[in-house]
One Martini backbone bead per residue (centre of mass of N, CA, C, O) as a GRO file, in nm:
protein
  191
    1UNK     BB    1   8.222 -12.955 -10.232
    2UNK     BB    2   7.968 -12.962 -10.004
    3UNK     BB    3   7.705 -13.203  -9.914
    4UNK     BB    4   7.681 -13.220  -9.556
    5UNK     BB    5   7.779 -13.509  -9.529
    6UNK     BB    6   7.893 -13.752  -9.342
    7UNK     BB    7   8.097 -14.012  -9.356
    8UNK     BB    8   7.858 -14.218  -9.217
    9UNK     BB    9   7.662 -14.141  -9.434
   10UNK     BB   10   7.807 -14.232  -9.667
   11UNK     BB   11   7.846 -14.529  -9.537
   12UNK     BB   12   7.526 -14.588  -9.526
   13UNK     BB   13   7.467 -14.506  -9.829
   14UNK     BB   14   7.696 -14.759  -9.962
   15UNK     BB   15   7.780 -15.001  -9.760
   16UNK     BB   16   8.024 -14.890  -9.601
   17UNK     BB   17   8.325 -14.915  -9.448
   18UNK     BB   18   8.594 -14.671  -9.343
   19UNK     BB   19   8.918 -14.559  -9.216
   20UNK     BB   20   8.904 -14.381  -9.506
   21UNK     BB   21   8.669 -14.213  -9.520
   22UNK     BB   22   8.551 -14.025  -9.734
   23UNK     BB   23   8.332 -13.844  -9.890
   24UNK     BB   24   8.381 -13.899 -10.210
   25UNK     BB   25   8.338 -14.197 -10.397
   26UNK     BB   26   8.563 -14.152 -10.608
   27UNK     BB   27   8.786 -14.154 -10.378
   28UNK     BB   28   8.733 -14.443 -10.277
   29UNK     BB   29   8.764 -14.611 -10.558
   30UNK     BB   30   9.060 -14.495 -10.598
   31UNK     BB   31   9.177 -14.584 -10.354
   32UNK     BB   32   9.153 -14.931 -10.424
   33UNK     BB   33   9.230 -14.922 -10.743
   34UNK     BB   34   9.560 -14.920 -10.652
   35UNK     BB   35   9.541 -15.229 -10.588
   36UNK     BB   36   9.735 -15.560 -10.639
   37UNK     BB   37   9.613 -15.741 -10.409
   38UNK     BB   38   9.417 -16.032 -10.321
   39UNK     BB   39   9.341 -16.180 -10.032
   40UNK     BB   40   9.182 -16.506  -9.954
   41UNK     BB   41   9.012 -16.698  -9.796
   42UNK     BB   42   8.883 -16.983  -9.800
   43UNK     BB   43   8.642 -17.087  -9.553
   44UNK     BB   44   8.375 -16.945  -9.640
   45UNK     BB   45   8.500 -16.756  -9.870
   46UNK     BB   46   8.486 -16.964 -10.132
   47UNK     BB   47   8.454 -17.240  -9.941
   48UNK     BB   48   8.266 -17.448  -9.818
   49UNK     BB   49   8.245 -17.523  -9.481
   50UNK     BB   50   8.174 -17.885  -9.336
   51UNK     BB   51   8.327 -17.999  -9.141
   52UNK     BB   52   8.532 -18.213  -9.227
   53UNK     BB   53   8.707 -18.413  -9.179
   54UNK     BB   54   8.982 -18.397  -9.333
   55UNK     BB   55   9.106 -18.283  -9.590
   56UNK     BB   56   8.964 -18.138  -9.848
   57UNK     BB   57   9.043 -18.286 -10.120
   58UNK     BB   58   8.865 -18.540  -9.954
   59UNK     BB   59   8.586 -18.444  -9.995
   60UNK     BB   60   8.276 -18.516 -10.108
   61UNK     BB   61   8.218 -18.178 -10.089
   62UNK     BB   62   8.210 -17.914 -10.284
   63UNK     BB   63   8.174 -17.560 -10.258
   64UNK     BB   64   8.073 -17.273 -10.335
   65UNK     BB   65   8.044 -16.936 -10.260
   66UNK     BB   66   7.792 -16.716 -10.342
   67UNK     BB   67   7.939 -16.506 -10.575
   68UNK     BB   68   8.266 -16.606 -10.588
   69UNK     BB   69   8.312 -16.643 -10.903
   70UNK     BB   70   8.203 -16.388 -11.020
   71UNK     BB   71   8.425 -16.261 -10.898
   72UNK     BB   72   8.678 -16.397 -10.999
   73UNK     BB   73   8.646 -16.327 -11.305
   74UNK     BB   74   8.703 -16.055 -11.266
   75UNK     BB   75   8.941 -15.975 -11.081
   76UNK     BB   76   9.174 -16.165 -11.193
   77UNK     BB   77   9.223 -15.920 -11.421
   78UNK     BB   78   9.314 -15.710 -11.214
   79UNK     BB   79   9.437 -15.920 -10.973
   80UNK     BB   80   9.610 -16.059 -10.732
   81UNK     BB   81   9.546 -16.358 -10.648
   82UNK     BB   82   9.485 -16.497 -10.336
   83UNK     BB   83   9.558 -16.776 -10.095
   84UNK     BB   84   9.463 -16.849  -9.782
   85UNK     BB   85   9.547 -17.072  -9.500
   86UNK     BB   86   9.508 -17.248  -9.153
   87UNK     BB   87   9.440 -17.506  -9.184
   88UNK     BB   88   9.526 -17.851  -9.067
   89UNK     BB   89   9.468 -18.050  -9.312
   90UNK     BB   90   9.612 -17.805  -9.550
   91UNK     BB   91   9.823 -17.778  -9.833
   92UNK     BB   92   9.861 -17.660 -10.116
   93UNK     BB   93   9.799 -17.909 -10.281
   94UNK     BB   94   9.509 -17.946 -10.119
   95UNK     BB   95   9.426 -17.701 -10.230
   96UNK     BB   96   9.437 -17.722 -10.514
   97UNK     BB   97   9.289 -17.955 -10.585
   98UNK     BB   98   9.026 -17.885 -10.437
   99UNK     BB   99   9.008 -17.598 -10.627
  100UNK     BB  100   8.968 -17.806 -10.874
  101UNK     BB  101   8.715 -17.912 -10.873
  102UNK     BB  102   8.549 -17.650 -10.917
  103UNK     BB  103   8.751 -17.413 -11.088
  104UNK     BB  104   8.924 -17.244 -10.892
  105UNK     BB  105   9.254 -17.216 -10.996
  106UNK     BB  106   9.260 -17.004 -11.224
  107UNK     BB  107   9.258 -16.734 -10.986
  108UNK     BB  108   9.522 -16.828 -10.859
  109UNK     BB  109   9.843 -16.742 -10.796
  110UNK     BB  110   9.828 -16.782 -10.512
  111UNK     BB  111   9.920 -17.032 -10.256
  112UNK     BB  112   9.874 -17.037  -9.889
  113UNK     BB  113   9.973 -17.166  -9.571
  114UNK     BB  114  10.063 -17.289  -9.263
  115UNK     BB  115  10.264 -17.485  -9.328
  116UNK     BB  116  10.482 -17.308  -9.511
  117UNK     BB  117  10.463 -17.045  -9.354
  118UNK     BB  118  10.467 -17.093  -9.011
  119UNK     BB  119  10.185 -16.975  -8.998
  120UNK     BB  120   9.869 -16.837  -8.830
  121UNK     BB  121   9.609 -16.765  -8.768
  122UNK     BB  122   9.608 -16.454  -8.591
  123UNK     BB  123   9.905 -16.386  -8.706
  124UNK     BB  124  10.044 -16.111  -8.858
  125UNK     BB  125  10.300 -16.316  -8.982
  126UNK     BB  126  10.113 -16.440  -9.206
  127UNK     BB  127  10.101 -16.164  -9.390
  128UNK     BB  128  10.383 -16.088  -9.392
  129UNK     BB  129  10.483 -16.350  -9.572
  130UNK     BB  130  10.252 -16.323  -9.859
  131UNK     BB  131  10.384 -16.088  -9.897
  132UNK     BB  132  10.682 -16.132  -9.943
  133UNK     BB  133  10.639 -16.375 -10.169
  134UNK     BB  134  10.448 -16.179 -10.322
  135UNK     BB  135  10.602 -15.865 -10.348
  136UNK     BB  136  10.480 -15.687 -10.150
  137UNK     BB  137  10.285 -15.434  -9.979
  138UNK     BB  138  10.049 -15.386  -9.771
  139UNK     BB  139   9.927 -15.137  -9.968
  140UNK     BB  140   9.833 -15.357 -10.205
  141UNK     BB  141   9.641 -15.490  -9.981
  142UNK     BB  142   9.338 -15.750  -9.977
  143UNK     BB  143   9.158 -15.865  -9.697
  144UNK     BB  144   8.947 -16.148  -9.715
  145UNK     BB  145   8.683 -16.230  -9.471
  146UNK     BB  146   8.458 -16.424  -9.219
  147UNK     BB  147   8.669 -16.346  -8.983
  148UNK     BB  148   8.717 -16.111  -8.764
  149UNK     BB  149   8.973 -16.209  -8.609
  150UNK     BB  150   9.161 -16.382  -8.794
  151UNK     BB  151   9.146 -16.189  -9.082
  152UNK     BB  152   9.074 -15.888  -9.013
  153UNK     BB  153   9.270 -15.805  -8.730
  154UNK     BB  154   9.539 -15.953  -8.844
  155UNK     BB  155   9.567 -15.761  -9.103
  156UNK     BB  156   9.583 -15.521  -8.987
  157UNK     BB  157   9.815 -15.547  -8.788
  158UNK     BB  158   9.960 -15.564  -9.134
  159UNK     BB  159   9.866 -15.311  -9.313
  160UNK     BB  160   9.578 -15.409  -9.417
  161UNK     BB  161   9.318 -15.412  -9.614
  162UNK     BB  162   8.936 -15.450  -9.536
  163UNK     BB  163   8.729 -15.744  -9.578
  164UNK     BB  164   8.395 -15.822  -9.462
  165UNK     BB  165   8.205 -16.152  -9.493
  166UNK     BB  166   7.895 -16.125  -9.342
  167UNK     BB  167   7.703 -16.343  -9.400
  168UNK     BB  168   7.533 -16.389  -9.097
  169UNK     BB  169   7.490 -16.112  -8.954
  170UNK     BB  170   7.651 -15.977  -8.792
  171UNK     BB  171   7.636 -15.778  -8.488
  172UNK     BB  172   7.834 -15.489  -8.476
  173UNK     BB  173   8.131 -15.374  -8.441
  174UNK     BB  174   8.380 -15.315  -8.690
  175UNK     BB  175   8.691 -15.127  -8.703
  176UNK     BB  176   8.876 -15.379  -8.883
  177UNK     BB  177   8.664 -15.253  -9.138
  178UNK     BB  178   8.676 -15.104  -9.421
  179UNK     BB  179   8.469 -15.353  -9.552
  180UNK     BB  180   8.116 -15.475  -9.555
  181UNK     BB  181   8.013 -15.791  -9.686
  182UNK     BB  182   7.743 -16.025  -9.733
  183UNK     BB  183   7.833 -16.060 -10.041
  184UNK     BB  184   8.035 -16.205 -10.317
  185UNK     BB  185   7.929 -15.944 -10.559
  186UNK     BB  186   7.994 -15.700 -10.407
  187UNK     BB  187   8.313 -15.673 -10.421
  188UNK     BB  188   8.311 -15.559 -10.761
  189UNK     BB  189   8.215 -15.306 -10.636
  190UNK     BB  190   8.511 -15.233 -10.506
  191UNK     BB  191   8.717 -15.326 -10.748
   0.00000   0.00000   0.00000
């Protein structure tokens, strides 16, 4: 049955954006709830970035982007929950550590940097790489990240669903974000 409303509407009644939006609610949500994996950036979109020189492991601060624990509390009993980092001064073992301070690391199945992967964002064969290690396929999976151009577009051309973490409120056209949320408690209603 046709409810009159175009996609455009639903999408703005609803708060997300989909480049496969359906036109009813139902079928958006089964559309993402068959994904078996998320896949987080670390910085700004876990673990808030201060900007400190050297490893993040060793940084006098650590602390959780708000709303970021309460997702990955519930997600991560759904999904295969997965970190990546392109970070210039941390290694798995670094990311490991930093996000122990925390006690994120519990949330975590797989920990990938560009140290081991061999490539950094905005390269989308970082995401091919993290695919591939984690036996995933790309329609398997979903890249939640801060960042519209290293996280967002470089997973879609790697042919990832897209999260994108809008924390600071950019304005503009994002077509390379399947779903955008300010907040990071609103994620586990979109899984």
């Amino acid at each position: 049955k046709s409810t009159g409303k175009s996609t455009k509407d639903w999408n703005g009644s609803f708060g997300f954006r989909s480049l496969e939006a359906p036109v009813f609610f139902g079928i958006f949500a089964e559309t993402y709830t068959m994904k078996k994996a998320l896949i987080f950036d670390w910085g700004d979109t876990i673990m808030r970035d201060f900007d400190e020189p050297g490893p993040v492991s060793e940084w006098k601060e650590v602390a959780w982007i708000p709303g970021a624990e309460e997702s990955l509390r519930e997600l991560h009993q759904k999904y295969v929950c997965i970190i990546a980092t392109s970070a210039s001064h941390s290694d798995r073992a670094g990311m490991k550590k930093a996000l122990k301070r925390m006690g994120a690391d519990r949330y975590f199945q797989h920990f990938y940097s560009k140290v081991e992967l061999g490539f950094a964002k905005p390269d989308p064969r970082f995401f091919e790489r993290i695919l591939m290690l984690s036996n995933l396929q790309a329609e398997d999976a979903v890249m939640i990240g801060n960042l519209y151009d290293k996280d967002i577009s470089s997973a879609k051309k790697a042919g990832l669903t897209t999260v994108f973490f809008n924390e600071t409120g950019l304005s503009g056209d994002f077509p390379d974000a399947d779903i955008i949320i300010r907040r990071m408690h609103e994620l586990s209603q979109h899984f």
